[in-house]
Amino acid sequence: MHNWLRLYANFGMEGLSESQDNQKYSKEFKRKVVQAYLSGEGTLRELTRRFKLRSDSQISDWVSKYNGNQELRSSGAGTRRVTMASRKTTFEERVEIATYAIEHDRNFTHSSEEFKVSYQQVRSWVLKVEAGGFEALRDGRGRKKTADELSEMDKLVLENKRLKAELKAQQMKLDLAKKLQEILSKGR
């Protein structure tokens, strides 16, 4: 009952109706509310009224995150995913997109919309950069290793393939010679 009275006092009749959409708050707004609470500017209930929030549990959640050294993000940041087909990109584009995403608090959704690539591509590139630097974004598919990049096992496998190909070519020559011999002997 108290909660309904507070909602009515803050929002009028509209406050009593169930909200269809979640309210979105910027990280700056959340930080301002948390700082107000931590500096003793009011109780949870007073700050909920002052900042026109629907529930004091919102402030509690934000304070818990802040005290737990978790980042206060803008509402909806990274949660709303846009389905977009993957597209081919150059190494330079991948570096630019990953840098942009990192500079914008790892907001993969915003970055994918900005550069017209899929959410998953942006996420994957950022994780690769964090794990192995920007060189990890190079596309190595279809590239042959140089001789000094090959392991001993790779060298043995390649040598085996070469020898098998030579043996097959020798066998084909022998089979062809036999066939020619047969044809020539039948023709006499």
Tab-separated table of C-alpha atoms in Angstrom:
chain	number	residue	atom	x	y	z
A	1	MET	CA	0.000	0.000	0.000
A	2	HIS	CA	2.853	2.377	0.907
A	3	ASN	CA	4.517	1.668	-2.411
A	4	TRP	CA	1.294	2.516	-4.302
A	5	LEU	CA	0.915	5.760	-2.378
A	6	ARG	CA	4.500	6.720	-3.182
A	7	LEU	CA	4.028	5.861	-6.876
A	8	TYR	CA	0.850	7.945	-6.961
A	9	ALA	CA	2.621	10.851	-5.233
A	10	ASN	CA	5.549	10.722	-7.669
A	11	PHE	CA	3.804	9.903	-10.958
A	12	GLY	CA	0.080	10.495	-10.470
A	13	MET	CA	-2.421	7.974	-11.886
A	14	GLU	CA	0.173	6.866	-14.442
A	15	GLY	CA	2.366	5.636	-11.589
A	16	LEU	CA	-0.259	3.066	-10.609
A	17	SER	CA	-0.440	1.477	-14.063
A	18	GLU	CA	2.017	-1.262	-14.877
A	19	SER	CA	4.908	-0.007	-16.957
A	20	GLN	CA	5.140	-1.535	-20.444
A	21	ASP	CA	8.795	-0.637	-21.021
A	22	ASN	CA	11.708	-0.580	-18.633
A	23	GLN	CA	12.940	2.915	-17.900
A	24	LYS	CA	16.475	3.512	-19.201
A	25	TYR	CA	19.008	5.410	-17.100
A	26	SER	CA	22.434	6.678	-18.130
A	27	LYS	CA	25.480	5.607	-16.166
A	28	GLU	CA	25.998	9.281	-15.215
A	29	PHE	CA	22.487	9.404	-13.703
A	30	LYS	CA	23.091	6.158	-11.790
A	31	ARG	CA	26.426	7.471	-10.494
A	32	LYS	CA	24.744	10.728	-9.383
A	33	VAL	CA	22.061	8.799	-7.452
A	34	VAL	CA	24.648	6.489	-5.842
A	35	GLN	CA	26.838	9.447	-4.826
A	36	ALA	CA	23.796	11.172	-3.314
A	37	TYR	CA	23.007	8.049	-1.274
A	38	LEU	CA	26.606	7.453	-0.151
A	39	SER	CA	27.086	11.092	0.865
A	40	GLY	CA	23.987	10.867	3.080
A	41	GLU	CA	21.738	13.222	1.114
A	42	GLY	CA	18.723	11.102	2.014
A	43	THR	CA	17.275	7.679	2.679
A	44	LEU	CA	16.524	5.217	-0.104
A	45	ARG	CA	12.870	6.231	-0.022
A	46	GLU	CA	13.664	9.966	-0.094
A	47	LEU	CA	16.108	9.589	-2.985
A	48	THR	CA	13.636	7.409	-4.879
A	49	ARG	CA	11.111	10.233	-4.635
A	50	ARG	CA	13.670	12.958	-5.402
A	51	PHE	CA	15.019	11.220	-8.522
A	52	LYS	CA	11.548	9.997	-9.628
A	53	LEU	CA	12.399	6.287	-9.519
A	54	ARG	CA	9.719	3.605	-9.251
A	55	SER	CA	11.463	1.513	-6.591
A	56	ASP	CA	14.122	1.988	-3.929
A	57	SER	CA	15.526	-1.439	-4.870
A	58	GLN	CA	16.961	0.221	-7.988
A	59	ILE	CA	19.174	2.425	-5.826
A	60	SER	CA	20.102	-0.560	-3.639
A	61	ASP	CA	21.172	-2.535	-6.724
A	62	TRP	CA	23.219	0.380	-8.073
A	63	VAL	CA	24.910	0.941	-4.698
A	64	SER	CA	25.725	-2.783	-4.413
A	65	LYS	CA	27.313	-2.764	-7.860
A	66	TYR	CA	29.226	0.423	-7.096
A	67	ASN	CA	30.519	-0.935	-3.767
A	68	GLY	CA	31.429	-4.241	-5.409
A	69	ASN	CA	33.613	-2.391	-7.949
A	70	GLN	CA	31.273	-3.361	-10.776
A	71	GLU	CA	30.717	-0.930	-13.581
A	72	LEU	CA	27.496	1.068	-13.573
A	73	ARG	CA	26.366	0.864	-17.187
A	74	SER	CA	23.674	2.724	-19.032
A	75	SER	CA	20.434	0.728	-18.942
A	76	GLY	CA	20.158	-1.518	-21.938
A	77	ALA	CA	23.853	-1.187	-22.816
A	78	GLY	CA	24.953	-4.467	-24.282
A	79	THR	CA	21.604	-6.145	-23.716
A	80	ARG	CA	19.712	-5.099	-26.823
A	81	ARG	CA	21.154	-7.063	-29.682
A	82	VAL	CA	20.587	-6.226	-33.262
A	83	THR	CA	20.608	-9.193	-35.583
A	84	MET	CA	22.739	-8.347	-38.527
A	85	ALA	CA	24.465	-10.576	-41.009
A	86	SER	CA	28.219	-10.872	-40.717
A	87	ARG	CA	30.199	-9.124	-43.400
A	88	LYS	CA	33.760	-9.378	-44.625
A	89	THR	CA	36.142	-6.850	-43.167
A	90	THR	CA	39.768	-5.891	-43.616
A	91	PHE	CA	42.346	-6.116	-40.857
A	92	GLU	CA	42.327	-2.310	-40.554
A	93	GLU	CA	38.524	-2.249	-40.181
A	94	ARG	CA	38.647	-4.912	-37.469
A	95	VAL	CA	41.268	-2.901	-35.569
A	96	GLU	CA	39.164	0.265	-35.870
A	97	ILE	CA	35.943	-1.466	-34.773
A	98	ALA	CA	37.568	-3.273	-31.820
A	99	THR	CA	39.232	-0.030	-30.685
A	100	TYR	CA	35.919	1.828	-30.932
A	101	ALA	CA	34.114	-0.859	-28.907
A	102	ILE	CA	36.797	-0.870	-26.201
A	103	GLU	CA	36.784	2.931	-25.992
A	104	HIS	CA	32.979	2.872	-25.602
A	105	ASP	CA	32.906	0.591	-22.542
A	106	ARG	CA	32.686	-2.622	-24.596
A	107	ASN	CA	29.268	-1.633	-25.913
A	108	PHE	CA	29.090	-4.282	-28.644
A	109	THR	CA	25.544	-3.378	-29.671
A	110	HIS	CA	26.351	0.270	-30.334
A	111	SER	CA	29.593	-0.643	-32.124
A	112	SER	CA	27.872	-3.190	-34.353
A	113	GLU	CA	25.237	-0.636	-35.333
A	114	GLU	CA	27.862	2.058	-35.942
A	115	PHE	CA	29.976	-0.086	-38.297
A	116	LYS	CA	27.197	-2.274	-39.793
A	117	VAL	CA	28.680	-5.575	-38.617
A	118	SER	CA	27.191	-8.259	-36.396
A	119	TYR	CA	27.219	-8.085	-32.603
A	120	GLN	CA	29.074	-11.398	-32.468
A	121	GLN	CA	31.830	-10.171	-34.794
A	122	VAL	CA	32.489	-7.129	-32.594
A	123	ARG	CA	32.458	-9.223	-29.426
A	124	SER	CA	34.798	-11.796	-30.959
A	125	TRP	CA	37.275	-9.148	-32.130
A	126	VAL	CA	37.361	-7.404	-28.749
A	127	LEU	CA	37.985	-10.721	-26.961
A	128	LYS	CA	40.775	-11.563	-29.440
A	129	VAL	CA	42.421	-8.172	-28.907
A	130	GLU	CA	42.233	-8.549	-25.125
A	131	ALA	CA	43.717	-12.048	-25.304
A	132	GLY	CA	46.422	-11.564	-27.941
A	133	GLY	CA	46.653	-7.944	-29.046
A	134	PHE	CA	45.676	-6.473	-32.398
A	135	GLU	CA	47.757	-9.024	-34.345
A	136	ALA	CA	45.200	-11.645	-33.268
A	137	LEU	CA	42.739	-9.954	-35.651
A	138	ARG	CA	44.720	-11.012	-38.728
A	139	ASP	CA	42.920	-13.563	-40.871
A	140	GLY	CA	45.309	-16.456	-41.392
A	141	ARG	CA	42.940	-18.681	-43.371
A	142	GLY	CA	44.381	-19.939	-46.659
A	143	ARG	CA	47.894	-18.727	-45.851
A	144	LYS	CA	50.696	-21.274	-46.055
A	145	LYS	CA	53.278	-21.356	-43.328
A	146	THR	CA	56.839	-20.467	-44.235
A	147	ALA	CA	59.492	-23.183	-43.849
A	148	ASP	CA	60.753	-21.768	-40.545
A	149	GLU	CA	57.186	-21.653	-39.107
A	150	LEU	CA	56.685	-25.405	-39.636
A	151	SER	CA	57.095	-27.793	-36.726
A	152	GLU	CA	59.069	-31.023	-37.149
A	153	MET	CA	55.769	-32.941	-37.406
A	154	ASP	CA	54.476	-30.563	-40.115
A	155	LYS	CA	57.683	-31.090	-42.096
A	156	LEU	CA	57.357	-34.876	-41.845
A	157	VAL	CA	53.715	-34.784	-42.960
A	158	LEU	CA	54.616	-32.644	-45.987
A	159	GLU	CA	57.528	-34.959	-46.887
A	160	ASN	CA	55.204	-37.962	-46.621
A	161	LYS	CA	52.677	-36.327	-48.964
A	162	ARG	CA	55.435	-35.482	-51.471
A	163	LEU	CA	56.774	-39.051	-51.462
A	164	LYS	CA	53.274	-40.508	-51.884
A	165	ALA	CA	52.672	-38.202	-54.876
A	166	GLU	CA	55.985	-39.275	-56.445
A	167	LEU	CA	55.140	-42.951	-55.898
A	168	LYS	CA	51.707	-42.461	-57.462
A	169	ALA	CA	53.249	-40.744	-60.500
A	170	GLN	CA	55.761	-43.632	-60.883
A	171	GLN	CA	52.930	-46.188	-60.660
A	172	MET	CA	50.926	-44.340	-63.318
A	173	LYS	CA	53.959	-44.356	-65.646
A	174	LEU	CA	54.385	-48.099	-65.129
A	175	ASP	CA	50.672	-48.772	-65.722
A	176	LEU	CA	50.768	-46.656	-68.899
A	177	ALA	CA	53.866	-48.487	-70.165
A	178	LYS	CA	52.166	-51.869	-69.558
A	179	LYS	CA	49.014	-50.727	-71.362
A	180	LEU	CA	51.054	-49.516	-74.347
A	181	GLN	CA	52.937	-52.833	-74.408
A	182	GLU	CA	49.601	-54.726	-74.454
A	183	ILE	CA	48.224	-52.587	-77.290
A	184	LEU	CA	51.401	-52.983	-79.338
A	185	SER	CA	51.556	-56.761	-78.815
A	186	LYS	CA	47.896	-57.200	-79.873
A	187	GLY	CA	48.436	-55.145	-83.000
A	188	ARG	CA	51.166	-57.488	-84.418
